[in-house]
Amino acid sequence: MRQPSKVGRPRPRGVDRWKVVAGIAVFALVALAACGGGRERAASGTAHKGSGGTLRIAMSAGNIPFPATPPNEGYEGYRFVGNNIYDGLTRLNVEQAKEIATPHPALATSWRISPDKLTWTFTLREGVTFHDGTPFDADAVLFQFERMKNPDFEFYADVDAPRYATYFRYFRTWKKIDDHTVALTTTQPYAWVLWDLAHIYFPSPTVVRKYGNDDYNAHASGTGPFRMTKYVDGEVMELTANEKYWRGRPKLDKIVLYPQPEAAARMSALQSAEVDWAEVPSPDALDQLKGDGFRIYLGRYPHGIMPRFNMFRPPFKGNLKLRQALNYALDREGTAALINNVGYPAKQYVYEGHPDYDPSFPGYTYDPAKAKRLLAEAGYRPGELKLTMGYTTGGSGNMFPEPMMQKLQADFKAVGVDVELKPMEWNTLITVGLEGLDKQQWSDIDILWASPAAGMTPNGYSTTFLCERPGGLPNAAGMCNPDVDRNYLAAASSFDQKQSQAYLRAMMDAALKDADFLFWMHDLNLRVMSPKVHGYVQPKSWWVDFTKIWVEE
C-alpha cells in the first residue's frame, strides 16, 4: 500500500429516529417518515442487476478525510471513509429511502437493557475479522473504549478522543463478559445508546499497537465493506472491496475518492469522465448536466444551514429582538432561487414533516419591515450595527457558501445592518466549533456558519443545543437555554417514542421562540452521477450505503 505524502492525522489548534432494533428487553423508538419534496428523483438509479466496476467520486471536502476513528472533514468523512472502512456495533439502515434511517444490528447482533436502564449488554457477531486478518471480539471493543475514554491508556488517542466526545459522553464503564459479550454502563438512563454506537468505529487493535496513533492512518484497518489500499494525503484514497465482509462482498470492486472543494471543478471532472459521481456541483449547470444524460438526485433529508449567534457577548447576548430581527431579514426564497432551488427555506431547525418539527410555530418568514422595527426595539438605528460573520468557503455539506453569503450580506444591508464576511477553510471552521467563540482567537466572530445534520439522529442535537458540551465546556456559541436543555435531556432519558418526540418538539419550540439560531436553509442533498452508476439509493440521511452500488465498465 502506498504511503501518504505526510502523516495523516488531524492537528487542530484545539481539542477538534427511533427504531431501536428488537432485542431482549429493548424498547423501540420508531421514526416517522420524512416528507418528500422539491425535485426529488427516484431513489435508486436503475432496475438492472449487476456488480463490479470502480466508482470515482469528487467530494466537496478540501482534503481526503483522515481514516481515523473518527474521520475528519465533517460528515463527509463518515460517509465516504468511516462507513466504508469501519463498522459500529450498530448501523443506520441507509439502504432504504422511505424513512429517516434508524439503528440496526451490525457488529452487535442483539442487546438487552438492565431493569434500571443503565447497563446495555451486547452480543457480538462471531466470525468477523479486521482487514489485517485479526479477529473482532470483545477485547477489540474494550480497546477502542480505552483509546477514547482513558487518558492513562497506552494508546489513548489524544487528538481523536475530543472529536468523539459527543458519542462517548454517556458511557461510564465497559466490561468484557466473554469473548463475544460486552456490557456498557451509562451515567444515567439514556435511550439513544444505539445511535451513539452507530458513530463509534472499531479499528484493529493489532494495527494500532504496531504503528501507534501517529502512524495509524497510513495503515488504517477496520471490519467494513472496503479496505484502504491507497492513500495519498491531499490527493486520493482508494478503497477495495472486502472479500470477507460479514454482510457479503460489496458489488463494487473499488471506490476512488478525490477532494474537490470547488463546485465548478467537481462538475468539470464529471463532464470529462474523470469521475462518476459529483457532490453538489454548480446548480446553474443542472439543466446542462441533465441534457447530457447525467442522473440528478435531489430529496429532503435532515441537513441544513443554520448559523449560530455568538451569545457569549453583545450584541446577541440577552438581545432576543436583535436575533429575531435578523431572522426576519433573511430572504430565504431569494436564496433558494439563487442556488437554483437545490435548497429550500427553513422555517425552523428541522423541515416540515420531520418527527421533531413543531407544528405550533409558524416559523420565520421574510419580513423586512418587521426586521427594521425589531432592530429599532433592540436599540439600533439603520447603519449603526456592524457584524462579522465567519463562514466556510466549501467542505462537507455546505451547499454554496459564497453566493449564499453575498445574498445574506445584501439582505442584512437592506434593513440597516452591515456584515463583514470572514471566509475560512472548512476544517478551520470545525476547529472554531470545537474551541468555542469565547476563545480569544475567535472572539471577533459575531455569527458563525453552521451546516448541521439537522435531525438526522436525535443524539446529534446535543452538539449545538445544550448549554454544556462534553468535558464541562460551554456551548461553542454560548447558547444556553434552560427550556432547551430540560426538554432535550428528558427526551434522551425517555424510552417511550411518543413522549420522547413530544419533548423534542418542545425543545424546538423553545429554540425558535428564543431565536437561538439563524434559521436559514434546508438542503436537498444534490449529487449528480454518470448513467453508468447503478444501484444507488438516495436515503433520508447524510450517509449512504455503497455496498449495493455497481458501475458499468
Coordinates of C-alpha atoms in Angstrom, one line a residue:
M1 CA 0.0 0.0 0.0
R2 CA 1.4 3.4 -1.0
Q3 CA 2.3 5.6 2.0
P4 CA 0.7 9.1 2.4
S5 CA 2.8 12.0 1.4
K6 CA 2.6 13.3 5.0
V7 CA 1.3 11.9 8.3
G8 CA -2.5 11.5 8.1
R9 CA -3.5 12.8 11.5
P10 CA -5.6 15.9 12.0
R11 CA -3.8 18.5 14.1
P12 CA -6.5 21.1 15.0
R13 CA -5.4 24.0 17.1
G14 CA -7.7 22.9 19.9
V15 CA -9.3 19.8 21.0
D16 CA -11.3 19.0 17.2
R17 CA -35.1 8.0 15.0
W18 CA -36.1 5.9 16.5
K19 CA -36.3 2.4 15.6
V20 CA -34.4 0.6 18.3
V21 CA -33.9 -2.9 16.8
A22 CA -35.7 -5.6 18.6
G23 CA -33.7 -7.3 21.3
I24 CA -34.5 -8.8 24.7
A25 CA -36.0 -6.1 26.9
V26 CA -35.2 -3.4 24.3
F27 CA -37.6 -0.5 24.0
A28 CA -38.5 0.5 20.4
L29 CA -38.4 4.1 19.2
V30 CA -39.9 4.4 15.7
A31 CA -39.0 7.2 13.4
L32 CA -41.7 8.9 11.3
A33 CA -41.1 9.0 7.6
A34 CA -39.9 12.4 6.3
C35 CA -41.9 14.1 3.6
G36 CA -40.5 14.2 0.1
G37 CA -40.4 17.4 -1.9
G38 CA -38.6 19.6 -4.3
R39 CA -37.2 18.0 -7.4
E40 CA -37.0 14.6 -5.7
R41 CA -36.0 11.8 -8.1
A42 CA -36.3 8.1 -8.0
A43 CA -34.5 6.6 -5.0
S44 CA -32.5 4.0 -6.9
G45 CA -30.6 4.6 -10.1
T46 CA -31.7 1.6 -12.1
A47 CA -33.6 -1.6 -12.1
H48 CA -30.7 -3.5 -13.6
K49 CA -28.8 -6.1 -11.5
G50 CA -25.0 -6.4 -11.8
S51 CA -21.8 -6.0 -10.0
G52 CA -18.3 -4.7 -10.3
G53 CA -16.6 -1.6 -11.5
T54 CA -14.7 1.3 -10.0
L55 CA -16.7 4.3 -8.6
R56 CA -14.7 7.5 -8.7
I57 CA -16.1 10.3 -6.5
A58 CA -15.4 14.1 -6.5
M59 CA -16.0 15.0 -2.9
S60 CA -16.7 18.6 -1.7
A61 CA -14.0 18.1 1.0
G62 CA -10.9 20.2 0.8
N63 CA -8.8 17.1 1.6
I64 CA -9.1 13.3 1.8
P65 CA -10.7 12.6 5.1
F66 CA -8.2 11.1 7.5
P67 CA -9.1 7.4 8.0
A68 CA -9.0 7.8 11.8
T69 CA -11.7 6.9 14.3
P70 CA -13.5 9.3 13.9
P71 CA -12.5 10.6 10.4
N72 CA -12.3 14.3 9.9
E73 CA -13.9 16.5 7.2
G74 CA -17.3 16.5 8.9
Y75 CA -20.0 14.0 8.0
E76 CA -18.4 13.7 4.5
G77 CA -15.6 11.9 6.3
Y78 CA -18.1 9.5 7.9
R79 CA -20.0 8.9 4.7
F80 CA -17.1 8.2 2.3
V81 CA -14.4 6.9 4.6
G82 CA -15.7 5.9 8.0
N83 CA -18.7 3.8 7.0
N84 CA -16.7 2.1 4.3
I85 CA -13.6 1.1 6.2
Y86 CA -15.3 0.5 9.6
D87 CA -18.4 -0.8 11.3
G88 CA -20.0 0.2 14.6
L89 CA -21.9 -2.1 16.9
T90 CA -25.0 -0.7 15.2
R91 CA -25.5 0.7 11.8
L92 CA -28.1 3.1 10.2
N93 CA -30.3 1.4 7.6
V94 CA -29.4 3.8 4.7
E95 CA -30.1 1.1 2.1
Q96 CA -33.7 2.3 2.1
A97 CA -35.2 5.7 1.1
K98 CA -38.6 5.7 2.7
E99 CA -37.8 6.7 6.3
I100 CA -35.1 8.5 8.3
A101 CA -32.5 5.9 8.9
T102 CA -32.5 4.1 12.3
P103 CA -30.1 1.9 14.2
H104 CA -29.9 -1.8 13.3
P105 CA -27.6 -4.7 14.3
A106 CA -24.1 -4.6 12.9
L107 CA -21.0 -5.8 14.9
A108 CA -23.6 -6.5 17.7
T109 CA -26.3 -9.0 16.8
S110 CA -28.5 -8.3 19.8
W111 CA -28.7 -6.5 23.1
R112 CA -30.6 -6.2 26.4
I113 CA -31.1 -3.4 28.9
S114 CA -31.0 -3.8 32.6
P115 CA -34.1 -3.0 34.6
D116 CA -32.5 0.2 35.9
K117 CA -31.9 1.2 32.2
L118 CA -28.2 1.8 32.9
T119 CA -26.4 -1.3 31.6
W120 CA -26.6 -2.5 28.0
T121 CA -25.3 -6.0 27.3
F122 CA -24.3 -6.6 23.7
T123 CA -23.9 -10.0 22.0
L124 CA -21.1 -9.6 19.3
R125 CA -21.1 -11.0 15.9
E126 CA -18.9 -14.0 15.6
G127 CA -16.5 -14.8 12.7
V128 CA -15.8 -11.2 11.8
T129 CA -12.2 -10.2 11.0
F130 CA -10.4 -6.9 10.6
H131 CA -8.8 -6.2 7.2
D132 CA -5.4 -7.3 8.7
G133 CA -6.9 -10.7 9.3
T134 CA -7.2 -10.5 13.1
P135 CA -10.5 -11.3 14.8
F136 CA -13.1 -8.8 16.0
D137 CA -14.1 -9.6 19.6
A138 CA -14.9 -8.2 23.0
D139 CA -11.2 -7.2 23.5
A140 CA -11.4 -5.0 20.4
V141 CA -14.5 -3.2 21.7
L142 CA -12.8 -2.5 25.1
F143 CA -9.6 -1.4 23.3
Q144 CA -11.4 1.4 21.5
F145 CA -13.3 2.5 24.6
E146 CA -10.0 2.7 26.4
R147 CA -8.4 4.7 23.5
M148 CA -11.2 7.2 23.6
K149 CA -12.1 7.4 27.4
N150 CA -9.0 6.6 29.4
P151 CA -6.2 9.2 29.3
D152 CA -3.9 6.8 31.1
F153 CA -4.2 4.1 28.5
E154 CA -1.0 3.5 26.5
F155 CA -2.8 4.1 23.2
Y156 CA -5.1 6.9 24.3
A157 CA -5.9 8.9 21.2
D158 CA -5.4 12.5 22.4
V159 CA -6.3 14.0 19.0
D160 CA -9.2 11.7 18.1
A161 CA -10.8 11.4 21.5
P162 CA -12.1 15.0 21.8
R163 CA -13.7 14.7 18.4
Y164 CA -15.5 11.6 19.6
A165 CA -16.5 13.1 22.9
T166 CA -20.2 13.6 21.9
Y167 CA -20.7 9.9 21.2
F168 CA -18.8 8.6 24.2
R169 CA -20.4 11.3 26.5
Y170 CA -22.8 9.0 28.5
F171 CA -20.6 5.9 28.8
R172 CA -19.3 5.3 32.3
T173 CA -17.9 1.8 32.3
W174 CA -17.2 -1.0 29.8
K175 CA -16.7 -4.7 30.7
K176 CA -15.9 -7.9 28.9
I177 CA -18.3 -10.7 29.8
D178 CA -16.8 -13.3 27.4
D179 CA -15.1 -13.2 24.0
H180 CA -18.4 -12.2 22.3
T181 CA -20.3 -10.3 25.0
V182 CA -19.7 -6.8 26.4
A183 CA -21.5 -4.7 29.0
L184 CA -21.6 -0.9 28.6
T185 CA -22.9 1.1 31.5
T186 CA -24.1 4.7 31.1
T187 CA -24.0 7.6 33.6
Q188 CA -27.8 7.8 33.6
P189 CA -30.8 6.2 31.8
Y190 CA -30.1 7.1 28.2
A191 CA -32.3 6.0 25.4
W192 CA -30.0 6.9 22.5
V193 CA -27.1 4.5 23.1
L194 CA -27.8 2.7 19.8
W195 CA -27.5 6.0 17.9
D196 CA -24.2 6.8 19.5
L197 CA -22.8 3.3 18.7
A198 CA -23.6 3.7 15.0
H199 CA -21.0 6.5 15.0
I200 CA -18.3 4.7 17.1
Y201 CA -16.0 2.8 14.8
F202 CA -13.6 0.0 15.8
P203 CA -10.0 -0.2 14.4
S204 CA -7.8 -3.2 14.6
P205 CA -6.0 -3.2 18.0
T206 CA -3.2 -5.1 16.4
V207 CA -2.6 -2.4 13.8
V208 CA -2.9 0.4 16.4
R209 CA -0.3 -1.3 18.6
K210 CA 2.0 -1.9 15.7
Y211 CA 2.1 1.6 14.3
G212 CA 0.8 3.7 17.1
N213 CA -1.7 6.5 16.9
D214 CA 0.6 8.8 15.0
D215 CA 1.1 6.4 12.1
Y216 CA -2.2 4.5 12.2
N217 CA -3.9 6.5 9.4
A218 CA -1.3 5.2 6.9
H219 CA -2.3 1.6 7.7
A220 CA -6.0 2.0 8.8
S221 CA -7.7 -1.3 9.3
G222 CA -11.4 -1.9 10.2
T223 CA -14.0 -4.5 9.6
G224 CA -16.0 -2.5 7.0
P225 CA -17.1 -3.4 3.4
F226 CA -14.0 -1.8 1.9
R227 CA -10.3 -1.8 2.9
M228 CA -7.9 1.0 2.2
T229 CA -5.4 0.1 -0.5
K230 CA -4.0 3.5 -1.4
Y231 CA -3.8 6.8 0.4
V232 CA -2.0 9.9 -0.7
D233 CA -2.9 12.8 1.7
G234 CA -4.4 15.7 -0.2
E235 CA -4.8 13.7 -3.4
V236 CA -6.5 10.4 -3.4
M237 CA -7.8 7.4 -1.4
E238 CA -8.5 4.0 -3.0
L239 CA -10.9 1.6 -1.2
T240 CA -11.1 -2.0 -2.4
A241 CA -13.9 -4.5 -1.8
N242 CA -13.6 -6.6 1.3
E243 CA -14.0 -10.1 0.0
K244 CA -14.8 -11.4 3.5
Y245 CA -17.2 -8.7 4.6
W246 CA -19.7 -10.1 7.1
R247 CA -22.7 -8.7 5.2
G248 CA -21.4 -10.1 1.9
R249 CA -18.9 -8.8 -0.6
P250 CA -20.0 -5.3 -1.9
K251 CA -20.9 -5.1 -5.5
L252 CA -18.2 -2.5 -6.3
D253 CA -14.6 -3.5 -6.9
K254 CA -13.2 -0.2 -5.9
I255 CA -14.1 3.3 -4.7
V256 CA -11.6 6.1 -5.5
L257 CA -12.0 9.4 -3.6
Y258 CA -10.8 12.8 -4.8
P259 CA -11.0 16.1 -2.8
Q260 CA -12.5 18.8 -5.0
P261 CA -13.7 21.8 -2.8
E262 CA -14.7 23.9 -5.8
A263 CA -18.2 23.1 -7.3
A264 CA -17.1 24.1 -10.8
A265 CA -14.2 21.7 -10.6
R266 CA -16.4 18.8 -9.5
M267 CA -18.7 19.5 -12.4
S268 CA -15.8 19.7 -14.8
A269 CA -14.4 16.4 -13.6
L270 CA -17.8 14.7 -14.1
Q271 CA -18.3 16.1 -17.6
S272 CA -14.8 15.0 -18.6
A273 CA -15.5 11.5 -17.3
E274 CA -12.7 11.8 -14.7
V275 CA -15.2 10.9 -12.0
D276 CA -18.6 9.1 -12.0
W277 CA -20.1 10.9 -9.0
A278 CA -20.0 14.6 -8.1
E279 CA -21.2 16.0 -4.8
V280 CA -23.1 19.3 -5.1
P281 CA -21.9 20.5 -8.5
S282 CA -22.7 24.1 -9.7
P283 CA -26.5 24.4 -9.5
D284 CA -26.6 26.6 -12.6
A285 CA -25.4 23.6 -14.6
L286 CA -28.2 21.2 -13.7
D287 CA -30.1 21.6 -17.0
Q288 CA -27.0 21.1 -19.0
L289 CA -26.0 18.0 -17.0
K290 CA -29.5 16.5 -17.3
G291 CA -29.4 17.2 -21.1
D292 CA -26.0 15.4 -21.2
G293 CA -27.6 12.3 -19.7
F294 CA -26.3 12.5 -16.2
R295 CA -28.6 11.4 -13.3
I296 CA -29.5 14.2 -10.9
Y297 CA -30.6 13.3 -7.3
L298 CA -32.5 15.6 -5.0
G299 CA -34.5 14.9 -1.9
R300 CA -35.4 16.1 1.5
Y301 CA -33.2 14.8 4.3
P302 CA -32.1 16.1 7.7
H303 CA -29.5 18.7 6.9
G304 CA -29.5 22.5 6.7
I305 CA -27.6 25.7 7.0
M306 CA -28.3 27.1 10.5
P307 CA -25.7 29.8 11.5
R308 CA -25.1 30.3 15.2
F309 CA -25.1 33.7 17.1
N310 CA -22.2 34.4 19.4
M311 CA -24.1 34.7 22.7
F312 CA -21.0 35.0 24.8
R313 CA -21.1 38.8 24.4
P314 CA -23.1 41.7 22.9
P315 CA -24.8 42.4 20.6
F316 CA -26.6 39.0 20.7
K317 CA -26.2 38.1 24.3
G318 CA -29.5 38.9 26.0
N319 CA -30.9 40.6 22.9
L320 CA -33.8 38.5 21.7
K321 CA -35.2 41.2 19.5
L322 CA -32.0 41.5 17.5
R323 CA -31.8 37.8 16.9
Q324 CA -35.4 37.8 15.8
A325 CA -34.8 40.9 13.6
L326 CA -32.1 39.1 11.6
N327 CA -34.2 36.0 11.2
Y328 CA -37.0 38.2 9.7
A329 CA -34.4 40.0 7.5
L330 CA -33.5 36.8 5.5
D331 CA -35.0 36.5 2.1
R332 CA -34.9 32.7 2.1
E333 CA -36.9 32.3 -1.1
G334 CA -34.4 34.6 -2.8
T335 CA -31.6 32.4 -1.6
A336 CA -33.3 29.3 -2.9
A337 CA -33.7 30.9 -6.3
L338 CA -30.1 32.0 -6.3
I339 CA -29.0 28.4 -5.9
N340 CA -31.5 27.0 -8.5
N341 CA -33.7 25.6 -5.8
V342 CA -31.4 22.8 -4.7
G343 CA -32.2 24.0 -1.2
Y344 CA -35.4 25.5 0.3
P345 CA -36.4 27.9 3.0
A346 CA -36.1 26.8 6.7
K347 CA -39.0 27.8 9.0
Q348 CA -37.2 26.1 11.8
Y349 CA -34.2 23.8 12.6
V350 CA -35.8 20.7 11.1
Y351 CA -38.0 20.5 8.0
E352 CA -41.8 20.2 8.0
G353 CA -42.7 16.6 8.2
H354 CA -39.7 15.6 10.3
P355 CA -40.7 13.9 13.6
D356 CA -39.3 16.8 15.7
Y357 CA -40.9 19.6 13.7
D358 CA -43.0 21.9 15.9
P359 CA -46.3 22.5 14.0
S360 CA -47.5 25.1 16.6
F361 CA -44.8 27.6 15.5
P362 CA -45.3 29.4 12.1
G363 CA -41.6 29.9 11.7
Y364 CA -39.7 32.9 10.5
T365 CA -40.6 34.5 7.2
Y366 CA -39.1 37.3 5.1
D367 CA -40.5 40.5 6.6
P368 CA -38.0 43.4 6.3
A369 CA -40.4 45.9 7.8
K370 CA -40.8 43.7 10.9
A371 CA -37.0 43.2 10.9
K372 CA -36.4 47.0 10.9
R373 CA -39.0 47.5 13.7
L374 CA -37.4 44.8 15.9
L375 CA -33.9 46.2 15.1
A376 CA -35.0 49.6 16.4
E377 CA -36.6 48.0 19.5
A378 CA -33.3 46.2 20.0
G379 CA -31.6 49.6 20.3
Y380 CA -30.0 50.0 16.8
R381 CA -30.6 52.7 14.2
P382 CA -30.0 51.8 10.5
G383 CA -26.3 51.7 9.7
E384 CA -25.3 51.6 13.3
L385 CA -24.7 47.8 13.8
K386 CA -21.7 46.2 12.2
L387 CA -21.2 42.4 12.4
T388 CA -18.6 39.9 11.4
M389 CA -19.7 36.5 10.1
G390 CA -17.3 33.6 9.8
Y391 CA -18.1 31.1 7.1
T392 CA -16.5 28.2 5.2
T393 CA -15.6 28.5 1.6
G394 CA -16.5 24.9 0.9
G395 CA -16.4 21.5 2.5
S396 CA -18.7 18.8 3.6
G397 CA -22.4 19.6 3.0
N398 CA -22.0 23.3 2.9
M399 CA -24.0 23.9 -0.3
F400 CA -22.8 27.1 -1.9
P401 CA -21.4 29.4 0.7
E402 CA -20.0 32.2 -1.4
P403 CA -23.2 33.2 -3.3
M404 CA -25.4 32.5 -0.2
M405 CA -23.2 34.7 2.0
Q406 CA -23.3 37.5 -0.5
K407 CA -27.1 37.2 -0.5
L408 CA -27.2 37.3 3.3
Q409 CA -25.0 40.3 3.3
A410 CA -27.3 42.1 1.0
D411 CA -30.4 41.1 2.9
F412 CA -29.0 42.4 6.2
K413 CA -27.8 45.6 4.5
A414 CA -31.4 46.2 3.3
V415 CA -32.5 46.5 6.9
G416 CA -29.6 48.6 8.0
V417 CA -27.1 46.0 9.3
D418 CA -23.5 45.8 7.8
V419 CA -21.9 42.4 7.7
E420 CA -18.2 41.8 7.1
L421 CA -17.6 38.4 5.6
K422 CA -14.8 36.3 7.1
P423 CA -14.0 33.3 4.9
M424 CA -12.2 30.3 6.3
E425 CA -11.3 26.7 5.4
W426 CA -13.7 24.0 6.4
N427 CA -11.5 22.3 9.0
T428 CA -10.7 25.7 10.5
L429 CA -14.5 26.3 11.0
I430 CA -14.8 22.9 12.6
T431 CA -11.9 23.9 14.9
V432 CA -13.8 27.1 15.8
G433 CA -16.8 24.9 16.7
L434 CA -14.6 22.7 18.9
E435 CA -12.8 25.5 20.6
G436 CA -15.7 27.9 21.0
L437 CA -16.4 31.6 20.2
D438 CA -15.3 32.5 23.7
K439 CA -11.7 31.9 22.8
Q440 CA -9.6 35.0 22.1
Q441 CA -8.7 33.9 18.6
W442 CA -12.3 33.7 17.5
S443 CA -13.9 36.4 19.7
D444 CA -14.3 38.8 16.7
I445 CA -16.9 36.5 15.1
D446 CA -20.5 37.6 15.7
I447 CA -22.2 34.9 13.6
L448 CA -20.7 31.5 12.7
W449 CA -21.8 29.5 9.7
A450 CA -23.1 26.0 10.7
S451 CA -24.3 23.1 8.5
P452 CA -25.6 20.6 10.9
A453 CA -27.2 17.2 10.0
A454 CA -30.3 18.8 11.5
G455 CA -32.3 15.9 13.0
M456 CA -30.6 13.0 11.2
T457 CA -30.1 11.5 14.7
P458 CA -31.6 12.6 18.0
N459 CA -28.3 12.5 19.8
G460 CA -26.9 14.9 17.2
Y461 CA -28.7 17.9 18.7
S462 CA -26.5 17.9 21.8
T463 CA -23.5 19.4 20.0
T464 CA -25.2 22.6 19.2
F465 CA -28.3 22.8 21.5
L466 CA -27.0 22.0 25.0
C467 CA -25.6 24.6 27.4
E468 CA -22.6 22.3 28.2
R469 CA -20.5 20.2 25.9
P470 CA -18.7 17.0 27.0
G471 CA -15.9 17.8 29.4
G472 CA -17.8 20.7 31.0
L473 CA -17.1 23.1 28.2
P474 CA -19.7 25.7 27.5
N475 CA -21.8 25.6 24.3
A476 CA -19.4 26.6 21.5
A477 CA -21.6 29.6 20.6
G478 CA -22.6 30.5 24.1
M479 CA -26.2 29.3 23.6
C480 CA -27.7 28.3 27.0
N481 CA -31.5 28.0 27.0
P482 CA -32.8 26.1 30.1
D483 CA -36.0 25.2 28.3
V484 CA -34.0 23.6 25.5
D485 CA -31.8 21.7 27.9
R486 CA -34.6 20.4 30.1
N487 CA -36.6 19.1 27.1
Y488 CA -33.6 17.6 25.4
L489 CA -32.4 15.7 28.5
A490 CA -36.0 14.5 29.1
A491 CA -36.2 13.2 25.6
A492 CA -32.8 11.5 25.9
S493 CA -33.9 9.6 29.0
S494 CA -37.3 8.6 27.8
F495 CA -37.7 5.1 26.2
D496 CA -41.3 6.0 25.1
Q497 CA -41.4 7.1 21.4
K498 CA -44.3 9.5 21.7
Q499 CA -43.1 11.1 24.9
S500 CA -39.6 11.5 23.5
Q501 CA -40.8 13.1 20.3
A502 CA -43.1 15.5 22.3
Y503 CA -40.1 16.6 24.4
L504 CA -38.0 17.2 21.2
R505 CA -40.8 19.3 19.7
A506 CA -40.9 21.3 22.9
M507 CA -37.2 21.8 22.6
M508 CA -37.6 23.1 19.0
D509 CA -40.3 25.4 20.2
A510 CA -38.1 26.9 22.9
A511 CA -35.2 27.4 20.5
L512 CA -37.5 29.0 17.9
K513 CA -39.1 31.4 20.4
D514 CA -35.6 32.4 21.7
A515 CA -34.3 32.7 18.1
D516 CA -31.3 30.7 19.1
F517 CA -30.2 30.1 15.5
L518 CA -30.4 31.9 12.2
F519 CA -32.9 29.5 10.7
W520 CA -31.9 29.8 7.0
M521 CA -32.0 26.9 4.5
H522 CA -32.7 23.2 4.2
D523 CA -30.6 21.2 1.8
L524 CA -31.9 18.9 -0.9
N525 CA -28.7 16.8 -1.0
L526 CA -27.8 17.4 -4.6
R527 CA -25.5 14.9 -6.2
V528 CA -25.0 14.0 -9.9
M529 CA -23.9 10.7 -11.3
S530 CA -22.9 9.1 -14.6
P531 CA -25.6 6.9 -16.1
K532 CA -23.1 4.1 -15.7
V533 CA -23.7 4.1 -11.9
H534 CA -26.4 1.7 -10.8
G535 CA -28.0 0.5 -7.6
Y536 CA -27.7 3.9 -5.8
V537 CA -30.4 4.8 -3.2
Q538 CA -30.9 8.4 -2.1
P539 CA -31.6 8.0 1.6
K540 CA -33.2 10.4 4.0
S541 CA -29.8 10.6 5.6
W542 CA -26.4 12.2 5.2
W543 CA -24.9 8.7 5.0
V544 CA -25.0 6.3 2.0
D545 CA -24.9 2.5 1.5
F546 CA -22.1 1.8 -1.0
T547 CA -22.4 -2.0 -0.8
K548 CA -25.3 -2.2 -3.4
I549 CA -23.8 0.2 -6.0
W550 CA -22.0 -1.0 -9.1
V551 CA -20.6 0.7 -12.2
E552 CA -20.6 -0.3 -15.9
E553 CA -17.2 -0.6 -17.3

